[in-house]
Coordinates of C-alpha atoms in Angstrom, one line a residue:
K263 CA -7.4 -26.5 52.3
V264 CA -8.9 -23.0 52.5
S265 CA -12.4 -21.9 53.2
K266 CA -14.8 -20.6 50.6
R267 CA -14.8 -17.2 52.2
T268 CA -11.0 -17.0 52.0
L269 CA -11.1 -17.9 48.3
I270 CA -13.7 -15.3 47.6
R271 CA -11.7 -12.6 49.4
W272 CA -8.5 -13.6 47.5
Y273 CA -10.2 -13.4 44.1
Q274 CA -11.7 -10.0 45.0
E275 CA -8.2 -8.7 45.9
N276 CA -6.7 -10.5 42.9
P277 CA -9.2 -10.2 40.0
I278 CA -8.7 -12.3 36.9
P279 CA -7.4 -10.1 34.0
K280 CA -10.1 -9.5 31.4
D281 CA -7.7 -10.7 28.7
F282 CA -6.9 -13.9 30.6
T283 CA -7.3 -17.1 28.5
L284 CA -6.3 -20.7 28.7
E285 CA -6.2 -20.8 24.9
E286 CA -2.9 -20.6 22.9
D287 CA -2.0 -17.8 20.6
I288 CA -4.2 -18.2 17.5
R289 CA -1.1 -18.3 15.4
K290 CA 0.0 -21.5 17.1
S291 CA -3.4 -23.2 16.5
E292 CA -4.2 -26.0 14.0
Y293 CA -6.7 -23.6 12.4
W294 CA -4.0 -21.0 11.6
E295 CA -1.7 -23.6 10.2
R296 CA -4.5 -25.1 8.1
W297 CA -5.4 -21.6 6.8
Q298 CA -1.7 -20.8 5.9
E299 CA -1.5 -24.1 4.0
W300 CA -4.8 -23.3 2.2
L301 CA -3.5 -19.9 1.2
R302 CA -0.3 -21.4 -0.2
R303 CA -2.2 -23.8 -2.3
T304 CA -5.1 -21.6 -3.5
R305 CA -4.0 -18.0 -3.5
R306 CA -0.8 -16.2 -4.4
V307 CA -0.6 -13.1 -2.2
S308 CA 2.2 -10.6 -1.5
P309 CA 3.8 -10.5 1.9
R310 CA 2.2 -7.1 2.6
Y311 CA -1.3 -8.3 1.7
K312 CA -0.8 -11.5 3.7
Y313 CA 0.2 -9.4 6.7
E314 CA -3.0 -7.4 6.4
M315 CA -5.1 -10.5 6.2
E316 CA -3.4 -11.9 9.3
I317 CA -3.9 -8.7 11.3
D318 CA -7.7 -8.7 10.6
V319 CA -8.0 -12.3 11.7
I320 CA -6.0 -11.6 14.9
N321 CA -8.1 -8.5 15.7
L322 CA -11.3 -10.6 15.4
W323 CA -9.8 -13.2 17.7
K324 CA -8.9 -10.6 20.3
S325 CA -12.4 -9.0 20.1
L326 CA -13.8 -12.5 21.0
N327 CA -11.7 -12.6 24.1
K328 CA -9.1 -14.8 22.5
K329 CA -11.3 -17.9 22.5
S330 CA -10.3 -20.7 20.3
P331 CA -11.7 -20.5 16.7
H332 CA -13.6 -23.8 17.1
L333 CA -15.8 -22.0 19.7
W334 CA -16.6 -19.1 17.3
T335 CA -20.1 -18.8 16.0
L336 CA -21.6 -17.2 13.0
R337 CA -23.3 -14.7 15.2
D338 CA -19.9 -13.8 16.8
I339 CA -18.6 -12.7 13.5
Q340 CA -21.7 -10.9 12.4
D341 CA -21.7 -8.9 15.7
Y342 CA -18.1 -8.1 15.2
F343 CA -18.8 -6.4 11.9
L344 CA -21.8 -4.6 13.3
K345 CA -19.5 -3.1 15.9
L346 CA -17.1 -2.0 13.2
E347 CA -20.0 -0.4 11.3
E348 CA -21.0 1.5 14.5
K349 CA -17.4 2.8 14.8
G350 CA -17.7 4.4 11.3
Y351 CA -15.5 2.2 9.2
S352 CA -16.0 2.9 5.5
D353 CA -17.7 0.3 3.2
N354 CA -14.4 -0.2 1.3
T355 CA -12.6 -1.0 4.6
L356 CA -15.3 -3.3 5.8
R357 CA -15.4 -5.1 2.5
S358 CA -11.7 -5.7 2.7
K359 CA -11.9 -7.0 6.2
M360 CA -14.8 -9.3 5.3
V361 CA -12.7 -10.8 2.4
H362 CA -9.9 -11.6 4.9
I363 CA -12.1 -13.1 7.5
R364 CA -14.0 -15.2 4.9
S365 CA -10.7 -16.7 3.8
F366 CA -9.9 -17.8 7.3
I367 CA -13.4 -19.3 7.7
E368 CA -13.1 -21.1 4.5
G369 CA -9.5 -22.3 4.7
G370 CA -8.9 -22.5 8.5
L371 CA -12.3 -23.3 10.1
R372 CA -13.7 -25.0 6.9
R373 CA -17.1 -23.6 7.6
Q374 CA -18.2 -22.9 4.0
D375 CA -21.8 -23.0 5.2
W376 CA -21.2 -19.6 6.9
L377 CA -20.0 -17.8 3.8
T378 CA -23.6 -17.2 2.4
D379 CA -24.4 -15.2 5.6
L380 CA -21.1 -13.3 5.5
S381 CA -21.5 -11.8 2.1
V382 CA -19.1 -9.2 0.8
S383 CA -21.9 -7.6 -1.2
R384 CA -23.3 -6.2 2.1
Y385 CA -20.7 -3.5 1.7
E386 CA -20.8 -1.5 -1.5
K387 CA -17.6 -0.9 -3.4
V388 CA -17.5 2.9 -3.5
M389 CA -16.1 4.5 -6.6
P390 CA -14.9 8.1 -6.3
E391 CA -17.1 10.8 -7.8
V392 CA -14.0 12.9 -8.5
I393 CA -10.6 11.6 -9.4
N394 CA -7.9 13.8 -8.0
Y395 CA -4.6 14.2 -9.7
F396 CA -1.5 16.4 -10.2
P397 CA -1.7 18.6 -13.3
N398 CA 1.6 18.5 -15.3
S399 CA 2.6 22.0 -13.9
Q400 CA 2.4 20.6 -10.4
I401 CA 4.6 17.6 -11.3
N402 CA 7.3 20.0 -12.4
K403 CA 6.8 22.1 -9.3
Q404 CA 7.4 19.0 -7.1
I405 CA 10.7 18.5 -8.9
S406 CA 11.6 22.1 -8.2
N407 CA 10.4 22.0 -4.6
I408 CA 12.4 18.9 -3.4
P409 CA 13.8 20.2 -0.1
P410 CA 17.5 21.1 0.1
V411 CA 20.0 18.8 1.6
G412 CA 19.9 18.8 5.4
Y413 CA 16.6 20.6 5.7
E414 CA 14.2 19.1 8.2
V415 CA 10.6 18.8 7.1
T416 CA 8.0 17.9 9.7
Y417 CA 4.5 17.0 8.9
S418 CA 1.5 15.5 10.8
Y419 CA -1.7 13.6 10.1
T420 CA -4.2 11.5 11.9
Y421 CA -4.1 7.7 11.5
R422 CA -6.8 5.6 13.1
G423 CA -7.7 8.3 15.5
Q424 CA -4.1 9.0 16.6
K425 CA -1.9 12.0 15.6
R426 CA 1.3 10.9 13.9
T427 CA 4.3 13.3 13.3
H428 CA 7.2 12.5 11.1
T429 CA 10.4 14.4 10.3
V430 CA 12.1 13.8 7.0
I431 CA 15.6 14.9 5.9
F432 CA 17.1 14.6 2.4
K433 CA 20.6 13.6 3.6
D434 CA 22.5 14.1 0.4
E435 CA 22.2 15.3 -3.2
T436 CA 22.0 11.7 -4.5
T437 CA 18.8 11.2 -2.5
R438 CA 17.3 14.4 -4.1
K439 CA 18.2 13.1 -7.6
E440 CA 16.8 9.7 -6.7
V441 CA 13.4 11.1 -5.8
K442 CA 13.4 13.3 -8.9
A443 CA 14.1 10.2 -11.0
M444 CA 11.4 8.3 -9.2
I445 CA 8.7 11.0 -9.9
R446 CA 9.8 11.2 -13.6
M447 CA 9.6 7.4 -13.8
F448 CA 6.1 7.4 -12.3
M449 CA 4.9 9.9 -14.9
S450 CA 6.7 8.1 -17.7
T451 CA 5.4 4.5 -17.1
C452 CA 2.2 4.8 -15.1
A453 CA 3.7 2.1 -12.8
R454 CA 2.6 1.4 -9.3
I455 CA 5.3 1.8 -6.6
S456 CA 5.8 -2.0 -6.5
G457 CA 6.6 -1.9 -10.2
L458 CA 9.2 0.8 -9.8
L459 CA 10.9 -1.1 -7.0
S460 CA 11.2 -4.1 -9.3
I461 CA 13.3 -2.3 -11.9
K462 CA 16.9 -3.2 -12.2
I463 CA 19.6 -1.0 -13.7
G464 CA 20.1 -3.5 -16.5
W465 CA 16.5 -3.4 -17.6
I466 CA 16.9 0.0 -19.3
D467 CA 18.2 0.7 -22.8
Y468 CA 19.8 4.0 -22.0
D469 CA 20.7 4.9 -25.6
K470 CA 17.2 4.4 -26.9
G471 CA 15.4 5.5 -23.7
I472 CA 13.4 2.3 -23.3
L473 CA 12.5 0.4 -20.2
L474 CA 13.0 -3.1 -21.4
K475 CA 10.7 -4.6 -18.8
I476 CA 8.9 -4.0 -15.5
E477 CA 7.2 -6.5 -13.2
E478 CA 4.0 -5.9 -11.2
K479 CA 1.5 -8.2 -9.6
G480 CA -1.8 -8.5 -11.4
K481 CA -5.0 -10.1 -10.4
K482 CA -4.8 -12.8 -7.7
G483 CA -1.2 -11.9 -7.1
K484 CA 0.0 -13.3 -10.3
K485 CA 3.2 -11.6 -11.6
R486 CA 2.8 -9.6 -14.8
E487 CA 5.5 -8.3 -17.0
W488 CA 5.3 -5.4 -19.4
K489 CA 8.0 -4.8 -22.0
N490 CA 9.5 -1.9 -24.0
I491 CA 8.0 1.1 -22.3
K492 CA 9.2 4.3 -23.9
L493 CA 10.7 6.8 -21.4
T494 CA 10.2 10.5 -21.8
P495 CA 13.3 12.6 -22.4
R496 CA 12.9 14.2 -18.9
C497 CA 12.8 10.8 -17.3
K498 CA 15.8 9.6 -19.2
E499 CA 17.8 12.6 -18.2
A500 CA 16.7 12.4 -14.5
I501 CA 17.8 8.7 -14.4
K502 CA 21.2 9.6 -16.0
E503 CA 21.8 12.4 -13.4
Y504 CA 20.8 10.1 -10.5
L505 CA 23.0 7.2 -11.6
M506 CA 26.0 9.3 -12.4
D507 CA 25.8 10.8 -8.9
R508 CA 25.1 7.4 -7.2
Y509 CA 28.2 5.8 -8.7
D510 CA 30.3 9.0 -8.9
M511 CA 30.7 8.7 -12.6
K512 CA 32.8 11.4 -14.3
T513 CA 31.5 10.6 -17.8
W514 CA 28.3 8.9 -18.8
N515 CA 29.0 5.3 -19.9
P516 CA 25.8 3.3 -19.9
R517 CA 27.4 0.1 -21.3
E518 CA 29.9 -0.1 -18.5
L519 CA 27.2 0.8 -16.0
V520 CA 25.1 -2.2 -17.0
E521 CA 28.0 -4.6 -17.1
I522 CA 29.0 -3.7 -13.6
H523 CA 25.8 -2.8 -11.9
G524 CA 23.1 -4.3 -14.2
D525 CA 21.7 -6.7 -11.5
E526 CA 21.3 -3.9 -8.9
K527 CA 17.9 -2.3 -8.2
L528 CA 17.4 1.2 -9.6
F529 CA 15.5 2.4 -6.6
L530 CA 17.0 1.0 -3.3
K531 CA 14.7 2.3 -0.6
S532 CA 11.4 0.9 0.7
D533 CA 8.0 1.9 -0.6
Q534 CA 7.3 3.5 2.8
K535 CA 10.4 5.6 2.6
Y536 CA 9.5 6.9 -0.8
R537 CA 6.0 7.8 0.5
E538 CA 7.6 9.8 3.2
Y539 CA 9.7 11.7 0.6
I540 CA 6.5 12.6 -1.3
Y541 CA 4.8 13.8 1.9
A542 CA 8.0 15.9 2.6
I543 CA 7.8 17.6 -0.8
I544 CA 4.1 18.4 -0.3
Q545 CA 4.7 19.8 3.2
F546 CA 7.8 21.8 2.1
S547 CA 5.9 23.3 -0.8
H548 CA 3.2 24.4 1.6
D549 CA 5.7 25.8 4.1
I550 CA 7.4 28.0 1.6
G551 CA 4.0 29.4 0.3
D552 CA 4.1 27.6 -3.0
P553 CA 1.7 24.6 -2.4
I554 CA 1.1 21.7 -4.7
V555 CA -2.5 21.9 -5.9
D556 CA -4.9 19.4 -7.5
Q557 CA -6.8 19.8 -10.8
D558 CA -9.3 22.2 -9.1
G559 CA -6.6 24.4 -7.5
R560 CA -7.0 23.0 -4.0
A561 CA -3.8 22.8 -2.0
W562 CA -2.4 19.4 -1.0
T563 CA -1.1 18.7 2.5
P564 CA 0.0 15.4 4.1
K565 CA -3.2 15.6 6.2
R566 CA -5.5 15.9 3.2
M567 CA -3.6 13.2 1.4
R568 CA -4.1 10.8 4.3
E569 CA -7.8 11.5 4.3
E570 CA -8.5 11.5 0.6
E571 CA -5.6 9.5 -1.1
K572 CA -4.2 6.9 1.3
H573 CA -2.2 5.3 -1.5
V574 CA 0.0 8.4 -2.0
A575 CA 2.2 7.1 -4.8
H576 CA -1.0 6.0 -6.7
L577 CA -1.7 9.7 -7.4
Y578 CA 1.0 9.7 -10.0
R579 CA -0.8 6.8 -11.8
K580 CA -4.0 8.8 -11.8
S581 CA -2.1 11.8 -12.9
F582 CA -0.6 9.9 -15.9
V583 CA -4.1 8.9 -17.1
Q584 CA -5.9 12.2 -16.4
N585 CA -3.2 14.4 -18.0
L586 CA -3.2 12.4 -21.2
R587 CA -7.0 12.5 -21.2
Q588 CA -6.8 16.2 -21.0
A589 CA -4.5 16.1 -24.0
G590 CA -7.2 14.3 -26.0
L591 CA -6.0 10.7 -25.9
H592 CA -8.5 7.8 -25.5
L593 CA -8.3 5.3 -22.6
E594 CA -7.3 2.5 -25.0
E595 CA -4.4 4.6 -26.3
I596 CA -3.3 5.5 -22.7
A597 CA -3.4 1.8 -21.7
D598 CA -0.9 1.1 -24.5
L599 CA 1.4 3.8 -23.2
G600 CA 1.5 2.7 -19.5
V601 CA 1.8 -0.5 -17.5
G602 CA -0.5 -2.4 -15.2
W603 CA -3.8 -2.4 -17.2
D604 CA -4.5 -6.2 -17.4
D605 CA -8.2 -5.4 -17.6
L606 CA -9.5 -2.5 -19.7
S607 CA -13.0 -2.8 -18.2
T608 CA -11.6 -1.7 -14.8
M609 CA -9.9 1.2 -16.4
R610 CA -13.1 2.3 -18.2
N611 CA -15.2 1.9 -15.0
Y612 CA -12.8 4.0 -13.0
Y613 CA -11.7 6.7 -15.5
G614 CA -14.5 6.6 -18.0
K615 CA -16.8 9.1 -16.2

């Protein structure tokens, strides 16, 4: 036995940590398991998107001092979003977070009665007033300005209030040719980066210059497949140069290439690595005094891209559409040339201004 005074003194000298909790990690709770099962049965989401959903739910749990979800109240969640608004989060970001939290409330907590008061419509989906893109001349400049082998490119940008610095090196000539082929493929197919990473070597008819198929995720995560996309002569040549270098081919023999390596991926690296290569090209061009510019002549830098175009590789998709519009094609014609347009109304809303 100890006295009350002794206990008080002991707790003053050994305060309880602010993050102390008797609750388990939310990821070990029945509500988390119930939510995961609900997602498997009702939604088909990519691993990357699922990870983003989980992070938003975990951040909410931490902000509520890690108390068990069954103790949450509707007001707790409303106050959480008010704090995010005060911190200056954009409507698009808040809208995305609300979608993720609502899914946990519906599938994990099973509190559908809260959803009316946690409306996504509170946050307006902001459409850009200006669609930035790379003019064709700047695409060709990017190809010319791929940094030489062994050259270190260092760039910085601010991410969530913290400065991040990266150093990128093109280690060999094969990597330079791979990135060149990637850019040409972007501008030949209008694909998203996930679509490019799906392509296998055997999916290309090298004699006719046709991409036989490409896979992307459409609405609600459903896999979509597009077939027989005509490749530009520059894209076809860039792929040929890259594969000959990759497999040390003395002469170009596409039939033998497909027989031996047909099931291998065309682009081997991660989407993040390819984004870093794009940043490196932008920074290198700026360093040598020959910057890559947008349609209005404004110079691109990694910092500007992080602030204005977070989905870096998506700029090529915008450039595909806008350059063809400048050439006089209608949106319906452009949709037939590229991939990923499962809803023309979305294309009209975004590019139809």
